[in-house]
Amino acid sequence: MTTPPAAPDQPLAPAEPAEPAKKKGGWVKKILGVVVAIVVALAAKFGIGYISGDIPVHAEAGDCVTVTGPDNDPTVETQDCSAKKADLYKVVKVVNGTFDVEKCGNSGEVFLAQQWDREKFVLCMNPVKN
Protein backbone atom coordinates (compact mmCIF):
# COMPACT_ATOMS: atom_id res chain seq x y z
CA MET A 1 0.00 0.00 0.00
CA THR A 2 1.29 3.38 -0.90
CA THR A 3 0.81 6.52 1.09
CA PRO A 4 -1.24 9.13 -0.61
CA PRO A 5 0.50 12.46 -1.21
CA ALA A 6 -0.06 15.17 1.38
CA ALA A 7 -2.82 17.59 0.63
CA PRO A 8 -1.54 21.05 -0.29
CA ASP A 9 -3.48 22.78 2.50
CA GLN A 10 -2.02 20.64 5.30
CA PRO A 11 0.70 22.31 7.42
CA LEU A 12 4.25 21.12 7.06
CA ALA A 13 6.07 19.52 9.95
CA PRO A 14 7.41 22.07 12.41
CA ALA A 15 10.92 23.23 11.61
CA GLU A 16 13.74 22.61 14.04
CA PRO A 17 14.34 25.54 16.38
CA ALA A 18 17.02 27.90 15.15
CA GLU A 19 20.16 28.53 17.19
CA PRO A 20 19.67 31.32 19.73
CA ALA A 21 20.72 34.64 18.30
CA LYS A 22 24.12 35.81 19.46
CA LYS A 23 24.06 39.04 21.41
CA LYS A 24 25.27 41.87 19.27
CA GLY A 25 27.20 44.66 20.92
CA GLY A 26 28.43 42.59 23.90
CA TRP A 27 31.89 44.10 23.62
CA VAL A 28 30.36 47.57 23.36
CA LYS A 29 28.60 47.04 26.68
CA LYS A 30 31.85 45.90 28.27
CA ILE A 31 33.74 48.96 27.04
CA LEU A 32 30.90 51.23 28.13
CA GLY A 33 30.96 49.59 31.57
CA VAL A 34 34.70 50.22 31.90
CA VAL A 35 34.29 53.86 30.82
CA VAL A 36 31.48 54.37 33.34
CA ALA A 37 33.63 52.82 36.09
CA ILE A 38 36.51 55.16 35.25
CA VAL A 39 34.24 58.22 35.27
CA VAL A 40 32.76 57.20 38.63
CA ALA A 41 36.24 56.67 40.08
CA LEU A 42 37.42 60.09 38.86
CA ALA A 43 34.28 61.76 40.16
CA ALA A 44 34.81 60.11 43.52
CA LYS A 45 38.42 61.24 43.67
CA PHE A 46 37.99 64.81 42.48
CA GLY A 47 34.30 65.68 42.52
CA ILE A 48 33.18 64.71 45.99
CA GLY A 49 35.56 67.15 47.62
CA TYR A 50 34.09 69.98 45.61
CA ILE A 51 30.53 68.95 46.45
CA SER A 52 31.18 68.45 50.14
CA GLY A 53 33.41 71.53 50.44
CA ASP A 54 36.38 69.52 51.76
CA ILE A 55 38.83 71.10 49.36
CA PRO A 56 40.97 73.78 50.97
CA VAL A 57 40.61 77.24 49.54
CA HIS A 58 43.71 78.06 47.55
CA ALA A 59 43.34 81.81 47.76
CA GLU A 60 45.65 84.25 46.07
CA ALA A 61 47.31 87.32 47.54
CA GLY A 62 44.68 90.03 47.87
CA ASP A 63 41.77 87.61 48.42
CA CYS A 64 39.82 87.61 51.65
CA VAL A 65 38.82 84.45 53.48
CA THR A 66 37.02 83.43 56.65
CA VAL A 67 38.58 80.82 58.86
CA THR A 68 36.27 78.98 61.25
CA GLY A 69 36.25 75.68 63.08
CA PRO A 70 38.89 73.90 65.14
CA ASP A 71 42.59 74.59 64.65
CA ASN A 72 43.26 71.02 63.52
CA ASP A 73 40.48 71.10 60.86
CA PRO A 74 39.60 74.70 59.95
CA THR A 75 37.01 75.61 57.36
CA VAL A 76 38.25 78.27 54.95
CA GLU A 77 35.92 80.11 52.58
CA THR A 78 36.61 82.99 50.21
CA GLN A 79 34.67 86.15 51.01
CA ASP A 80 34.22 89.67 49.77
CA CYS A 81 36.77 91.82 51.61
CA SER A 82 34.01 94.27 52.55
CA ALA A 83 31.99 91.54 54.27
CA LYS A 84 31.36 92.29 57.92
CA LYS A 85 32.20 88.82 59.18
CA ALA A 86 34.10 87.54 62.15
CA ASP A 87 37.34 85.73 61.43
CA LEU A 88 37.84 87.58 58.12
CA TYR A 89 41.43 87.68 56.88
CA LYS A 90 43.15 89.17 53.85
CA VAL A 91 45.73 86.93 52.19
CA VAL A 92 49.04 88.78 51.98
CA LYS A 93 51.16 86.00 50.52
CA VAL A 94 50.76 82.39 49.37
CA VAL A 95 53.67 79.97 49.67
CA ASN A 96 53.17 76.86 47.52
CA GLY A 97 54.75 73.45 48.02
CA THR A 98 55.26 73.62 51.79
CA PHE A 99 53.66 73.46 55.22
CA ASP A 100 56.41 75.64 56.70
CA VAL A 101 54.64 78.75 58.04
CA GLU A 102 58.08 80.28 58.67
CA LYS A 103 58.27 80.83 54.88
CA CYS A 104 55.80 83.69 55.38
CA GLY A 105 58.56 85.66 57.11
CA ASN A 106 57.18 89.05 58.14
CA SER A 107 54.23 88.74 55.74
CA GLY A 108 51.09 88.46 57.79
CA GLU A 109 50.06 87.90 61.38
CA VAL A 110 48.12 84.66 60.86
CA PHE A 111 49.35 81.59 58.99
CA LEU A 112 47.43 78.59 57.73
CA ALA A 113 49.04 75.50 56.21
CA GLN A 114 46.74 73.35 54.09
CA GLN A 115 46.86 70.28 51.89
CA TRP A 116 44.55 68.67 49.38
CA ASP A 117 45.72 65.54 47.61
CA ARG A 118 49.37 66.26 46.77
CA GLU A 119 49.00 70.04 46.78
CA LYS A 120 50.24 71.81 49.91
CA PHE A 121 50.49 75.51 50.63
CA VAL A 122 50.59 78.16 53.32
CA LEU A 123 48.32 81.22 53.44
CA CYS A 124 49.97 84.23 55.08
CA MET A 125 47.17 86.56 56.25
CA ASN A 126 46.26 89.66 58.21
CA PRO A 127 42.95 90.16 60.04
CA VAL A 128 40.50 92.50 58.30
CA LYS A 129 39.37 95.20 60.67
CA ASN A 130 35.69 96.03 60.16
PDB file of C-alpha atoms in Angstrom:
ATOM      1  CA  MET A   1       0.000   0.000   0.000  1.00  0.00           C
ATOM      2  CA  THR A   2       1.291   3.384  -0.901  1.00  0.00           C
ATOM      3  CA  THR A   3       0.813   6.524   1.087  1.00  0.00           C
ATOM      4  CA  PRO A   4      -1.243   9.130  -0.608  1.00  0.00           C
ATOM      5  CA  PRO A   5       0.500  12.462  -1.211  1.00  0.00           C
ATOM      6  CA  ALA A   6      -0.064  15.171   1.385  1.00  0.00           C
ATOM      7  CA  ALA A   7      -2.824  17.588   0.632  1.00  0.00           C
ATOM      8  CA  PRO A   8      -1.541  21.053  -0.288  1.00  0.00           C
ATOM      9  CA  ASP A   9      -3.484  22.780   2.499  1.00  0.00           C
ATOM     10  CA  GLN A  10      -2.021  20.635   5.302  1.00  0.00           C
ATOM     11  CA  PRO A  11       0.699  22.307   7.419  1.00  0.00           C
ATOM     12  CA  LEU A  12       4.251  21.121   7.057  1.00  0.00           C
ATOM     13  CA  ALA A  13       6.070  19.515   9.948  1.00  0.00           C
ATOM     14  CA  PRO A  14       7.415  22.065  12.409  1.00  0.00           C
ATOM     15  CA  ALA A  15      10.920  23.227  11.613  1.00  0.00           C
ATOM     16  CA  GLU A  16      13.736  22.606  14.042  1.00  0.00           C
ATOM     17  CA  PRO A  17      14.339  25.544  16.381  1.00  0.00           C
ATOM     18  CA  ALA A  18      17.023  27.901  15.148  1.00  0.00           C
ATOM     19  CA  GLU A  19      20.162  28.532  17.185  1.00  0.00           C
ATOM     20  CA  PRO A  20      19.669  31.321  19.734  1.00  0.00           C
ATOM     21  CA  ALA A  21      20.720  34.644  18.295  1.00  0.00           C
ATOM     22  CA  LYS A  22      24.122  35.809  19.463  1.00  0.00           C
ATOM     23  CA  LYS A  23      24.063  39.045  21.411  1.00  0.00           C
ATOM     24  CA  LYS A  24      25.271  41.871  19.265  1.00  0.00           C
ATOM     25  CA  GLY A  25      27.204  44.656  20.924  1.00  0.00           C
ATOM     26  CA  GLY A  26      28.434  42.593  23.901  1.00  0.00           C
ATOM     27  CA  TRP A  27      31.888  44.097  23.618  1.00  0.00           C
ATOM     28  CA  VAL A  28      30.359  47.572  23.363  1.00  0.00           C
ATOM     29  CA  LYS A  29      28.599  47.041  26.685  1.00  0.00           C
ATOM     30  CA  LYS A  30      31.854  45.899  28.274  1.00  0.00           C
ATOM     31  CA  ILE A  31      33.741  48.957  27.036  1.00  0.00           C
ATOM     32  CA  LEU A  32      30.897  51.230  28.130  1.00  0.00           C
ATOM     33  CA  GLY A  33      30.960  49.587  31.571  1.00  0.00           C
ATOM     34  CA  VAL A  34      34.695  50.223  31.898  1.00  0.00           C
ATOM     35  CA  VAL A  35      34.288  53.858  30.820  1.00  0.00           C
ATOM     36  CA  VAL A  36      31.480  54.374  33.337  1.00  0.00           C
ATOM     37  CA  ALA A  37      33.628  52.817  36.087  1.00  0.00           C
ATOM     38  CA  ILE A  38      36.509  55.163  35.252  1.00  0.00           C
ATOM     39  CA  VAL A  39      34.237  58.216  35.266  1.00  0.00           C
ATOM     40  CA  VAL A  40      32.761  57.196  38.628  1.00  0.00           C
ATOM     41  CA  ALA A  41      36.242  56.673  40.081  1.00  0.00           C
ATOM     42  CA  LEU A  42      37.424  60.088  38.861  1.00  0.00           C
ATOM     43  CA  ALA A  43      34.281  61.760  40.160  1.00  0.00           C
ATOM     44  CA  ALA A  44      34.809  60.106  43.524  1.00  0.00           C
ATOM     45  CA  LYS A  45      38.424  61.236  43.674  1.00  0.00           C
ATOM     46  CA  PHE A  46      37.990  64.812  42.480  1.00  0.00           C
ATOM     47  CA  GLY A  47      34.305  65.680  42.519  1.00  0.00           C
ATOM     48  CA  ILE A  48      33.179  64.706  45.995  1.00  0.00           C
ATOM     49  CA  GLY A  49      35.563  67.147  47.618  1.00  0.00           C
ATOM     50  CA  TYR A  50      34.086  69.984  45.611  1.00  0.00           C
ATOM     51  CA  ILE A  51      30.534  68.946  46.449  1.00  0.00           C
ATOM     52  CA  SER A  52      31.182  68.450  50.145  1.00  0.00           C
ATOM     53  CA  GLY A  53      33.407  71.527  50.443  1.00  0.00           C
ATOM     54  CA  ASP A  54      36.377  69.523  51.760  1.00  0.00           C
ATOM     55  CA  ILE A  55      38.829  71.100  49.358  1.00  0.00           C
ATOM     56  CA  PRO A  56      40.970  73.779  50.968  1.00  0.00           C
ATOM     57  CA  VAL A  57      40.614  77.235  49.541  1.00  0.00           C
ATOM     58  CA  HIS A  58      43.706  78.058  47.555  1.00  0.00           C
ATOM     59  CA  ALA A  59      43.337  81.811  47.756  1.00  0.00           C
ATOM     60  CA  GLU A  60      45.645  84.253  46.072  1.00  0.00           C
ATOM     61  CA  ALA A  61      47.309  87.315  47.541  1.00  0.00           C
ATOM     62  CA  GLY A  62      44.680  90.031  47.870  1.00  0.00           C
ATOM     63  CA  ASP A  63      41.772  87.606  48.416  1.00  0.00           C
ATOM     64  CA  CYS A  64      39.825  87.606  51.649  1.00  0.00           C
ATOM     65  CA  VAL A  65      38.821  84.446  53.484  1.00  0.00           C
ATOM     66  CA  THR A  66      37.018  83.435  56.649  1.00  0.00           C
ATOM     67  CA  VAL A  67      38.582  80.817  58.863  1.00  0.00           C
ATOM     68  CA  THR A  68      36.268  78.976  61.249  1.00  0.00           C
ATOM     69  CA  GLY A  69      36.250  75.678  63.080  1.00  0.00           C
ATOM     70  CA  PRO A  70      38.886  73.903  65.136  1.00  0.00           C
ATOM     71  CA  ASP A  71      42.585  74.587  64.651  1.00  0.00           C
ATOM     72  CA  ASN A  72      43.262  71.018  63.524  1.00  0.00           C
ATOM     73  CA  ASP A  73      40.478  71.101  60.864  1.00  0.00           C
ATOM     74  CA  PRO A  74      39.603  74.698  59.952  1.00  0.00           C
ATOM     75  CA  THR A  75      37.011  75.614  57.360  1.00  0.00           C
ATOM     76  CA  VAL A  76      38.252  78.274  54.953  1.00  0.00           C
ATOM     77  CA  GLU A  77      35.922  80.112  52.581  1.00  0.00           C
ATOM     78  CA  THR A  78      36.607  82.986  50.209  1.00  0.00           C
ATOM     79  CA  GLN A  79      34.665  86.147  51.013  1.00  0.00           C
ATOM     80  CA  ASP A  80      34.220  89.671  49.772  1.00  0.00           C
ATOM     81  CA  CYS A  81      36.774  91.818  51.608  1.00  0.00           C
ATOM     82  CA  SER A  82      34.013  94.275  52.548  1.00  0.00           C
ATOM     83  CA  ALA A  83      31.991  91.540  54.273  1.00  0.00           C
ATOM     84  CA  LYS A  84      31.357  92.287  57.916  1.00  0.00           C
ATOM     85  CA  LYS A  85      32.197  88.817  59.176  1.00  0.00           C
ATOM     86  CA  ALA A  86      34.096  87.536  62.148  1.00  0.00           C
ATOM     87  CA  ASP A  87      37.343  85.735  61.431  1.00  0.00           C
ATOM     88  CA  LEU A  88      37.839  87.577  58.117  1.00  0.00           C
ATOM     89  CA  TYR A  89      41.426  87.681  56.878  1.00  0.00           C
ATOM     90  CA  LYS A  90      43.153  89.170  53.855  1.00  0.00           C
ATOM     91  CA  VAL A  91      45.732  86.928  52.190  1.00  0.00           C
ATOM     92  CA  VAL A  92      49.042  88.783  51.983  1.00  0.00           C
ATOM     93  CA  LYS A  93      51.161  85.996  50.525  1.00  0.00           C
ATOM     94  CA  VAL A  94      50.763  82.388  49.372  1.00  0.00           C
ATOM     95  CA  VAL A  95      53.666  79.965  49.671  1.00  0.00           C
ATOM     96  CA  ASN A  96      53.170  76.857  47.520  1.00  0.00           C
ATOM     97  CA  GLY A  97      54.750  73.447  48.019  1.00  0.00           C
ATOM     98  CA  THR A  98      55.257  73.618  51.791  1.00  0.00           C
ATOM     99  CA  PHE A  99      53.661  73.461  55.220  1.00  0.00           C
ATOM    100  CA  ASP A 100      56.411  75.643  56.696  1.00  0.00           C
ATOM    101  CA  VAL A 101      54.640  78.745  58.036  1.00  0.00           C
ATOM    102  CA  GLU A 102      58.081  80.278  58.669  1.00  0.00           C
ATOM    103  CA  LYS A 103      58.274  80.832  54.883  1.00  0.00           C
ATOM    104  CA  CYS A 104      55.796  83.690  55.377  1.00  0.00           C
ATOM    105  CA  GLY A 105      58.560  85.664  57.110  1.00  0.00           C
ATOM    106  CA  ASN A 106      57.176  89.047  58.137  1.00  0.00           C
ATOM    107  CA  SER A 107      54.231  88.736  55.738  1.00  0.00           C
ATOM    108  CA  GLY A 108      51.086  88.459  57.793  1.00  0.00           C
ATOM    109  CA  GLU A 109      50.055  87.896  61.382  1.00  0.00           C
ATOM    110  CA  VAL A 110      48.123  84.659  60.860  1.00  0.00           C
ATOM    111  CA  PHE A 111      49.348  81.590  58.988  1.00  0.00           C
ATOM    112  CA  LEU A 112      47.426  78.589  57.733  1.00  0.00           C
ATOM    113  CA  ALA A 113      49.042  75.501  56.211  1.00  0.00           C
ATOM    114  CA  GLN A 114      46.738  73.350  54.090  1.00  0.00           C
ATOM    115  CA  GLN A 115      46.858  70.279  51.890  1.00  0.00           C
ATOM    116  CA  TRP A 116      44.551  68.667  49.376  1.00  0.00           C
ATOM    117  CA  ASP A 117      45.715  65.544  47.612  1.00  0.00           C
ATOM    118  CA  ARG A 118      49.366  66.263  46.769  1.00  0.00           C
ATOM    119  CA  GLU A 119      49.004  70.041  46.785  1.00  0.00           C
ATOM    120  CA  LYS A 120      50.238  71.810  49.912  1.00  0.00           C
ATOM    121  CA  PHE A 121      50.490  75.507  50.626  1.00  0.00           C
ATOM    122  CA  VAL A 122      50.590  78.162  53.323  1.00  0.00           C
ATOM    123  CA  LEU A 123      48.324  81.216  53.441  1.00  0.00           C
ATOM    124  CA  CYS A 124      49.968  84.229  55.078  1.00  0.00           C
ATOM    125  CA  MET A 125      47.172  86.560  56.246  1.00  0.00           C
ATOM    126  CA  ASN A 126      46.262  89.664  58.206  1.00  0.00           C
ATOM    127  CA  PRO A 127      42.955  90.163  60.036  1.00  0.00           C
ATOM    128  CA  VAL A 128      40.505  92.499  58.297  1.00  0.00           C
ATOM    129  CA  LYS A 129      39.369  95.202  60.672  1.00  0.00           C
ATOM    130  CA  ASN A 130      35.685  96.026  60.159  1.00  0.00           C
TER     131      ASN A 130
END
